[in-house]
PDB file of C-alpha atoms in Angstrom:
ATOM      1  CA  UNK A   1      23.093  16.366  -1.902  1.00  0.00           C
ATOM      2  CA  UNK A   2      19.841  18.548  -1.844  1.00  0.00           C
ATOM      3  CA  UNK A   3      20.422  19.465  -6.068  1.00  0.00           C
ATOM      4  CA  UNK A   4      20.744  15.177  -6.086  1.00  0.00           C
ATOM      5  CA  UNK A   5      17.428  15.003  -3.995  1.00  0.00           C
ATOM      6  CA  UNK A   6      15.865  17.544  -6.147  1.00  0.00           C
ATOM      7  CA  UNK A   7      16.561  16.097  -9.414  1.00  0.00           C
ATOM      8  CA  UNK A   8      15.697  12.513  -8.495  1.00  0.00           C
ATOM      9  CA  UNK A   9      12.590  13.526  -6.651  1.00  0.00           C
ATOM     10  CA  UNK A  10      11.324  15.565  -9.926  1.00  0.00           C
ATOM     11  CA  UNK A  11      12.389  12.499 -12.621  1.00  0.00           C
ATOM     12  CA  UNK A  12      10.635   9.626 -10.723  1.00  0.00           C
ATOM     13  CA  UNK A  13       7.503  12.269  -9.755  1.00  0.00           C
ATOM     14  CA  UNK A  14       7.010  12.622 -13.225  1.00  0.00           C
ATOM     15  CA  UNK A  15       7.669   9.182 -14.812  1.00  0.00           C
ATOM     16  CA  UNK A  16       5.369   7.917 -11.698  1.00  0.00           C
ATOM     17  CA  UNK A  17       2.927  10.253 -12.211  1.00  0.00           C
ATOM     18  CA  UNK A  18       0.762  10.026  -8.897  1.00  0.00           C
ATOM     19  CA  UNK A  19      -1.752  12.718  -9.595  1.00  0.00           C
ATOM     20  CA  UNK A  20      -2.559  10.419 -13.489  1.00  0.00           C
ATOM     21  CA  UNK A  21      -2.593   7.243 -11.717  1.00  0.00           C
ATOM     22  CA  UNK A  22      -4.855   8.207  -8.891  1.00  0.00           C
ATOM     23  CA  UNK A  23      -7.881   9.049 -11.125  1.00  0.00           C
ATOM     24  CA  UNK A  24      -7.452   5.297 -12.833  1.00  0.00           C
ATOM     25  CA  UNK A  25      -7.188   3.728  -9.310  1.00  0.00           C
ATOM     26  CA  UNK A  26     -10.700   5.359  -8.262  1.00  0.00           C
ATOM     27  CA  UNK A  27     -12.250   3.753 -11.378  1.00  0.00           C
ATOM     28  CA  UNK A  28     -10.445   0.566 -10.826  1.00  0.00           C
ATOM     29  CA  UNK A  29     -11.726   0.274  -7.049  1.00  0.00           C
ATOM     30  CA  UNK A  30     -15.347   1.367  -7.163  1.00  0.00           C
ATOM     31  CA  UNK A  31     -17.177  -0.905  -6.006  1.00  0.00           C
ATOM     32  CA  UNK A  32     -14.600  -1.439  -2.682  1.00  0.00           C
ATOM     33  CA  UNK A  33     -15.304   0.417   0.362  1.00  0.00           C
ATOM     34  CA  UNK A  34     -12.969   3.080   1.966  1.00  0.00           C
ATOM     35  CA  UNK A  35     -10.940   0.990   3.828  1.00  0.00           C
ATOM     36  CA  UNK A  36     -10.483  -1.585   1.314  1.00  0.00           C
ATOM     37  CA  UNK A  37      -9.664   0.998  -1.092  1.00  0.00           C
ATOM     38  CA  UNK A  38      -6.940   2.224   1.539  1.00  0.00           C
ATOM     39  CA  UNK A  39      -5.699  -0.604   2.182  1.00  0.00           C
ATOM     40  CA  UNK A  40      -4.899  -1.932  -1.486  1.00  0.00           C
ATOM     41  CA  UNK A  41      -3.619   1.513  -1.813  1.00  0.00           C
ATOM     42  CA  UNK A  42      -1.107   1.180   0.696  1.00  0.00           C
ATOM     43  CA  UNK A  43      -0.212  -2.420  -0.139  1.00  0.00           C
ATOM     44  CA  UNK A  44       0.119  -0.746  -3.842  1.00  0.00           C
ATOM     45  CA  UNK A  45       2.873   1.745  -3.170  1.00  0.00           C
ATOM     46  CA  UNK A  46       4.716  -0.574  -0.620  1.00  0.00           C
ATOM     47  CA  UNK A  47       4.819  -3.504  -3.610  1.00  0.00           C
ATOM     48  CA  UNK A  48       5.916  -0.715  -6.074  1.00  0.00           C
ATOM     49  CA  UNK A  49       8.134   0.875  -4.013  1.00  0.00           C
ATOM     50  CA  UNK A  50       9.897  -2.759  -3.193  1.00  0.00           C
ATOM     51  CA  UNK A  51      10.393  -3.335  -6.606  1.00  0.00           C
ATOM     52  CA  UNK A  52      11.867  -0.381  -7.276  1.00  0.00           C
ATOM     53  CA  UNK A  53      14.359  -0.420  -4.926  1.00  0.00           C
ATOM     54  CA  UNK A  54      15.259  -3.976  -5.693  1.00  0.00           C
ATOM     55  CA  UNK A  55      15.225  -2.523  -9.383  1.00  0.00           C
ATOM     56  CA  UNK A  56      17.645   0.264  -8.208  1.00  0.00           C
ATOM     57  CA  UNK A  57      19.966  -2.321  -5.867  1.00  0.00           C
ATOM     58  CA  UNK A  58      20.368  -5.179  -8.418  1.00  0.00           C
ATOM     59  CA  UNK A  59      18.258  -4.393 -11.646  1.00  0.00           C
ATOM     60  CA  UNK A  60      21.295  -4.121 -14.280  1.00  0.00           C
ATOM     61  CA  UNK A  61      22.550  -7.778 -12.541  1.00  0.00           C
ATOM     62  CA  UNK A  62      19.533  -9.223 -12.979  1.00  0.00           C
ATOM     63  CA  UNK A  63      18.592  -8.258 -16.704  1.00  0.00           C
ATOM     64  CA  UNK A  64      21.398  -9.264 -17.629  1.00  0.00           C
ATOM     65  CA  UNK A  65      21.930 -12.982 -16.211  1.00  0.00           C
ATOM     66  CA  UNK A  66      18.251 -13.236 -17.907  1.00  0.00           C
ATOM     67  CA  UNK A  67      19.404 -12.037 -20.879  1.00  0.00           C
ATOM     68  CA  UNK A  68      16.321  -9.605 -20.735  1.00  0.00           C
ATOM     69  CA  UNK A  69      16.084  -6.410 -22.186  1.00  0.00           C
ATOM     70  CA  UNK A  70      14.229  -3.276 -20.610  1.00  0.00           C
ATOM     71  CA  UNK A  71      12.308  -3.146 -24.279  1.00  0.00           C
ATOM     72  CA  UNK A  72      10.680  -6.366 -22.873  1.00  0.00           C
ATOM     73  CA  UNK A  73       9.145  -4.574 -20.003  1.00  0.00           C
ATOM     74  CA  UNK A  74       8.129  -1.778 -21.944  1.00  0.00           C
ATOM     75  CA  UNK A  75       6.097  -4.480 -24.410  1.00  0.00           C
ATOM     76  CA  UNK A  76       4.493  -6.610 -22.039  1.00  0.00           C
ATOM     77  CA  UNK A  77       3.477  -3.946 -19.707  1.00  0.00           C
ATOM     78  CA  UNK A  78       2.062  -2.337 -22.766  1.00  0.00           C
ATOM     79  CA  UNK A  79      -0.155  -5.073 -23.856  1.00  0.00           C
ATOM     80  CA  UNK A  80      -1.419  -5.897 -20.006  1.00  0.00           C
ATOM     81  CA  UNK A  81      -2.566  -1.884 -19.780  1.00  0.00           C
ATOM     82  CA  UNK A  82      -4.115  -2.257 -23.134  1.00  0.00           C
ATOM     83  CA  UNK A  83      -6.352  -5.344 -21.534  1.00  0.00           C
ATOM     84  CA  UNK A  84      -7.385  -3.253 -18.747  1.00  0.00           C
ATOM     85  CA  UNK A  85      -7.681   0.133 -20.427  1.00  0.00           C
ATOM     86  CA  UNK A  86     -10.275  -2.120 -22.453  1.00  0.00           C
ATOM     87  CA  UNK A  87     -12.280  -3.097 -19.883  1.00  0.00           C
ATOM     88  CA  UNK A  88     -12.823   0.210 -18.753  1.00  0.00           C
ATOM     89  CA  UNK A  89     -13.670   1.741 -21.958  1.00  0.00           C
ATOM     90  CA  UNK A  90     -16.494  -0.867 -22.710  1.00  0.00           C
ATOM     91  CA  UNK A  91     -17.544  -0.879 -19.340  1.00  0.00           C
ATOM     92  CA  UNK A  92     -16.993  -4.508 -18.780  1.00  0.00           C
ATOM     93  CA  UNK A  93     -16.948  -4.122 -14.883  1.00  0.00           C
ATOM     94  CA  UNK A  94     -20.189  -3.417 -14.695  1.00  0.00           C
ATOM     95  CA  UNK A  95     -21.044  -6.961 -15.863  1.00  0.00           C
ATOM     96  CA  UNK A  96     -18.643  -8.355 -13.866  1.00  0.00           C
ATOM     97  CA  UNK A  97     -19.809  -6.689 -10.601  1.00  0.00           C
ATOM     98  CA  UNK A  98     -23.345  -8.167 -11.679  1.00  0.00           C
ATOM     99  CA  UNK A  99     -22.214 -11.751 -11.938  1.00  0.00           C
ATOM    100  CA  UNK A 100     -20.061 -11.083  -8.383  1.00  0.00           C
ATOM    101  CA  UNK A 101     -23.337 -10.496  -7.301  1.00  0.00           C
ATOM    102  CA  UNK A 102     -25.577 -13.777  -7.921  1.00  0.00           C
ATOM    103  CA  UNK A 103     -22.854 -15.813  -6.466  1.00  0.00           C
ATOM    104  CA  UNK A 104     -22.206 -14.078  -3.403  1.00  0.00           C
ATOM    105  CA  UNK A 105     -24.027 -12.456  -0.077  1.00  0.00           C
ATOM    106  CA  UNK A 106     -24.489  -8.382  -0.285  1.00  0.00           C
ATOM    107  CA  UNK A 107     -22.869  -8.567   2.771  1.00  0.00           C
ATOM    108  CA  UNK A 108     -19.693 -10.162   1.863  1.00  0.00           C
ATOM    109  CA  UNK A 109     -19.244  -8.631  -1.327  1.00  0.00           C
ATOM    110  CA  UNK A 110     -15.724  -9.777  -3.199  1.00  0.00           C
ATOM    111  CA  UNK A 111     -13.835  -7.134  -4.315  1.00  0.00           C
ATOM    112  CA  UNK A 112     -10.998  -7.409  -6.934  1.00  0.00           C
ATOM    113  CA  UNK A 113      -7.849  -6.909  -5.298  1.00  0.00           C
ATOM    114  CA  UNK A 114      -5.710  -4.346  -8.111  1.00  0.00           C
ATOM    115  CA  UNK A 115      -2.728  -4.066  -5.607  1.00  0.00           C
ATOM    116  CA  UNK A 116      -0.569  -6.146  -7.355  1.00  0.00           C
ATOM    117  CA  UNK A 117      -2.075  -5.592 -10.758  1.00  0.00           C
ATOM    118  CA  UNK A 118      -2.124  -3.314 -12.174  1.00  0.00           C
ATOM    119  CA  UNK A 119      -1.558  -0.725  -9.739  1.00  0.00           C
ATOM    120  CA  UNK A 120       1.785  -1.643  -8.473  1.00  0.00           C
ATOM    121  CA  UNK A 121       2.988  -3.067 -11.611  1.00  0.00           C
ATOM    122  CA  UNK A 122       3.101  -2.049 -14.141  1.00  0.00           C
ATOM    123  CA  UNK A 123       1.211   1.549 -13.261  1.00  0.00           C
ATOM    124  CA  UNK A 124       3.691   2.475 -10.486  1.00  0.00           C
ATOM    125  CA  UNK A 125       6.293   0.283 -10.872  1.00  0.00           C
ATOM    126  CA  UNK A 126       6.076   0.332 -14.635  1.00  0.00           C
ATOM    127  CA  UNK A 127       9.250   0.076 -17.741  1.00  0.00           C
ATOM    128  CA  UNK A 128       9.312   4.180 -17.497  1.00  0.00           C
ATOM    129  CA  UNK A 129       9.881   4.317 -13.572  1.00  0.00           C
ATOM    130  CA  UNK A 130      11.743   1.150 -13.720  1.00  0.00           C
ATOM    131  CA  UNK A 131      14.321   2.350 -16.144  1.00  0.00           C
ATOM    132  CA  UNK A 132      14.468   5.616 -14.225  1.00  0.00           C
ATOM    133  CA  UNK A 133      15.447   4.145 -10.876  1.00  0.00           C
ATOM    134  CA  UNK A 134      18.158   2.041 -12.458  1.00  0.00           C
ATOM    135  CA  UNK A 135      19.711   5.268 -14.413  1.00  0.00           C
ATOM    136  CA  UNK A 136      19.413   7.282 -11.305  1.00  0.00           C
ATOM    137  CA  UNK A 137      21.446   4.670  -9.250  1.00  0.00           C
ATOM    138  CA  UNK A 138      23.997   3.752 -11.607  1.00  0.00           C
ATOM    139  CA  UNK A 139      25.069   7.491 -11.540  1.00  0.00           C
ATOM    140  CA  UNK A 140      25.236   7.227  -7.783  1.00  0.00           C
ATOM    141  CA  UNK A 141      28.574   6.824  -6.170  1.00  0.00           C
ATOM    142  CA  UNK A 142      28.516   5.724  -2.873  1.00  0.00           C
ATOM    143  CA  UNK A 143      26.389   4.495  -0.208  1.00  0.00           C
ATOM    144  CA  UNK A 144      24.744   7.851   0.994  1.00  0.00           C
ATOM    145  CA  UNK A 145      23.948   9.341  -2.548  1.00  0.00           C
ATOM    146  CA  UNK A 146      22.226   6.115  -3.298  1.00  0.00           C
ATOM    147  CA  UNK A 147      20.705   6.481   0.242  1.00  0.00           C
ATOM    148  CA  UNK A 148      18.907  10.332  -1.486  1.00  0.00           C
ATOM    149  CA  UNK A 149      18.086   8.509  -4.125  1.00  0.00           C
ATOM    150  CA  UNK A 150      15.893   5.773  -2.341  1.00  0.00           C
ATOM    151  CA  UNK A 151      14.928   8.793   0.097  1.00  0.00           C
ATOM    152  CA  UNK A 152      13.274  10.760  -3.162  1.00  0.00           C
ATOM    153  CA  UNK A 153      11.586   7.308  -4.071  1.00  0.00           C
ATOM    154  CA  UNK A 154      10.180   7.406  -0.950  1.00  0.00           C
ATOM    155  CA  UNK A 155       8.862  10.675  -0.505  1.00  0.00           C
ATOM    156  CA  UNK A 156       7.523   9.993  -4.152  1.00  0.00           C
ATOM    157  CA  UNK A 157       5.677   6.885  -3.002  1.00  0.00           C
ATOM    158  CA  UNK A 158       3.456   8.989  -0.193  1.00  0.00           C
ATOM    159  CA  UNK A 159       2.783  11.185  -2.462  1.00  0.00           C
ATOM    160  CA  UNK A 160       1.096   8.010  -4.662  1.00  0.00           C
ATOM    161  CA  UNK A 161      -0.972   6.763  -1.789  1.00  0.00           C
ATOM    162  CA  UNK A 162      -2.098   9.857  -1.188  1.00  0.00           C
ATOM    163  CA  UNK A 163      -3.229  10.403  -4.309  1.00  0.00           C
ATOM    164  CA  UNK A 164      -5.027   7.593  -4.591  1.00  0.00           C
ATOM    165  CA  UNK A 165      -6.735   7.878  -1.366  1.00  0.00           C
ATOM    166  CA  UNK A 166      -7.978  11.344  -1.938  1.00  0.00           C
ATOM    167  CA  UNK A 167      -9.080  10.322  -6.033  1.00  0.00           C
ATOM    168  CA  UNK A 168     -12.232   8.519  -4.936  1.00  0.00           C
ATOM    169  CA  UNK A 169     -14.048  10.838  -2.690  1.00  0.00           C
ATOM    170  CA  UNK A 170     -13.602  13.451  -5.230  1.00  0.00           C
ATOM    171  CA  UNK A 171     -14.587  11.579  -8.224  1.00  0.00           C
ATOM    172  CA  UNK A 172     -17.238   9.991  -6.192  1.00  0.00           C
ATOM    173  CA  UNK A 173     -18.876  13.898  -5.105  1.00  0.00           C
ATOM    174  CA  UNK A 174     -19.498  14.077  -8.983  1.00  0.00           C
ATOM    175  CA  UNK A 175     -21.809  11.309  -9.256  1.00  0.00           C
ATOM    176  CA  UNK A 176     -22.487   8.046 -11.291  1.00  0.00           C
ATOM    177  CA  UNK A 177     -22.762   9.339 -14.997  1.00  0.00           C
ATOM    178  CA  UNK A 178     -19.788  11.210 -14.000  1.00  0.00           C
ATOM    179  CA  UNK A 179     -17.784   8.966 -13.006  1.00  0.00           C
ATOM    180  CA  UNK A 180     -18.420   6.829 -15.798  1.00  0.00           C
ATOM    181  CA  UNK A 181     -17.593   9.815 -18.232  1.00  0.00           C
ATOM    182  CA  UNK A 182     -14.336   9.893 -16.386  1.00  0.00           C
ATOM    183  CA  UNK A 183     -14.018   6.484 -16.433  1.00  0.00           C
ATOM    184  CA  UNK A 184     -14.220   5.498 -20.083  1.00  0.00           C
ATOM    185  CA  UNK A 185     -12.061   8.401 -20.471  1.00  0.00           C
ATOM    186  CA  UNK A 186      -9.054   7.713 -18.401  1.00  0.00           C
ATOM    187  CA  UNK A 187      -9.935   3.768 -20.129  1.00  0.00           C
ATOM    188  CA  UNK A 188      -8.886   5.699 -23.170  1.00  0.00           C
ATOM    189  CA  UNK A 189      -5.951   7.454 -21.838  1.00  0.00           C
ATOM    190  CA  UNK A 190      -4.731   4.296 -20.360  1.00  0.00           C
ATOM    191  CA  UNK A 191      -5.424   2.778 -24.049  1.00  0.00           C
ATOM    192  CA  UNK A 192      -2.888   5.369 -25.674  1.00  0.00           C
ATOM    193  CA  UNK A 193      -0.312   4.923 -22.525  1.00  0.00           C
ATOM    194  CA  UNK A 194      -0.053   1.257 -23.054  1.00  0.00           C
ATOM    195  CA  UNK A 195       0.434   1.778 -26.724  1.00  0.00           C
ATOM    196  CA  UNK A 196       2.905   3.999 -26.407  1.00  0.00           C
ATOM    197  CA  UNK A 197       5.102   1.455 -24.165  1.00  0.00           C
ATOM    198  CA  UNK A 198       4.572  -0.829 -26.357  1.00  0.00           C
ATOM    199  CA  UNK A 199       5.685   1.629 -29.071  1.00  0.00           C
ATOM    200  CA  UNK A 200       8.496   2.625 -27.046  1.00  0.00           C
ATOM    201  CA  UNK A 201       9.651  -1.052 -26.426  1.00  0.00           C
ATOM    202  CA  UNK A 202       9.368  -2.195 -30.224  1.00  0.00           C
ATOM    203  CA  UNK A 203      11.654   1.116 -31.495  1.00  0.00           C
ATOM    204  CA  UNK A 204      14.145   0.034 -29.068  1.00  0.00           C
ATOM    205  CA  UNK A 205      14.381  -3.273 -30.287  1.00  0.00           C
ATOM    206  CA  UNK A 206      14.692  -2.201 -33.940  1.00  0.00           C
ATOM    207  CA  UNK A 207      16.972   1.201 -33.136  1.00  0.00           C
TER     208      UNK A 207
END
């Protein structure tokens, strides 16, 4: 049960990747305040974790009355990465932030909510980790070894939130033209991550 643990702890840790997504949600929630930024963070790892699980209980069912193939996922979460990576690269934010601004009080400043999208899904909950949880329970037999599985999820899941909690206070100690370095940097990073879904998804379509 522990080597079971072990193994599916390590596979969704690295197809999750908390420590890579954490920088990206500290560029994606700038302009929030701590507790907002807490709070979506939270909000993203229960969402992601939901939909994994729901992936892991009745994933293979469900692709398969909607005649849907994982390649799909892998496209479409691709070209939705791409969109954002773009925005960050080009800096498009900053405009944004600067139109948020004219229409609203300084008080009450609206912040874009990145919970959902694109933090749960498709950065946590994305075709690699979603393909992972459904391999990892369809070699489970039994209640309780599917039970370690969802455990290692779990455990995995902290570990996100934490990440993403800690990423902005660090990233935010190296200062403006720093962060935007880091920014446009991670944009680009994202940029070659959501091509290489959507690189994945079109070779499994044709091989």
């Amino acid at each position: 049960m522990g080597q079971l643990f072990f193994s599916a702890f390590i596979t969704l840790f690295v197809v999750i990747d908390p420590p890579g997504c954490a920088p990206i949600y500290a560029g994606l929630t700038a302009e929030a305040t701590q507790r907002q930024a807490m709070t979506m963070a939270f909000r993203a790892s229960v969402i992601a974790a939901l939909i994994l699980i729901g992936f892991a209980l009745f994933g293979a069912r469900l692709l398969a009355a909607m005649h849907i193939e994982l390649d799909s996922f892998r496209i479409a979460g691709g070209v939705m990465l791409f969109l954002i990576a773009l925005d960050m690269v080009l800096d498009r934010n900053t405009e944004k932030r600067t139109e948020r601004a004219e229409k609203v009080k300084a008080s009450r400043p609206v912040v874009k909510d990145v919970a959902v999208f694109p933090m749960a899904m498709p950065m946590l909950a994305g075709p690699g980790s979603i393909a992972s949880i459904m391999l990892l329970s369809a070699r489970a037999h039994g209640a309780s070894e599917m039970g370690i599985i969802l455990a290692a999820l779990a455990l995995v899941m902290v570990l996100a939130f934490a990440a993403m909690v800690a990423a902005r206070p660090i990233i935010r100690l190296l200062g403006e033209q720093i962060e935007a370095v880091v920014t446009r940097l991670l944009g680009v990073l994202l940029a070659a991550l959501a091509a290489q879904f959507v690189i994945d998804g079109i070779k499994g379509q044709l091989f």
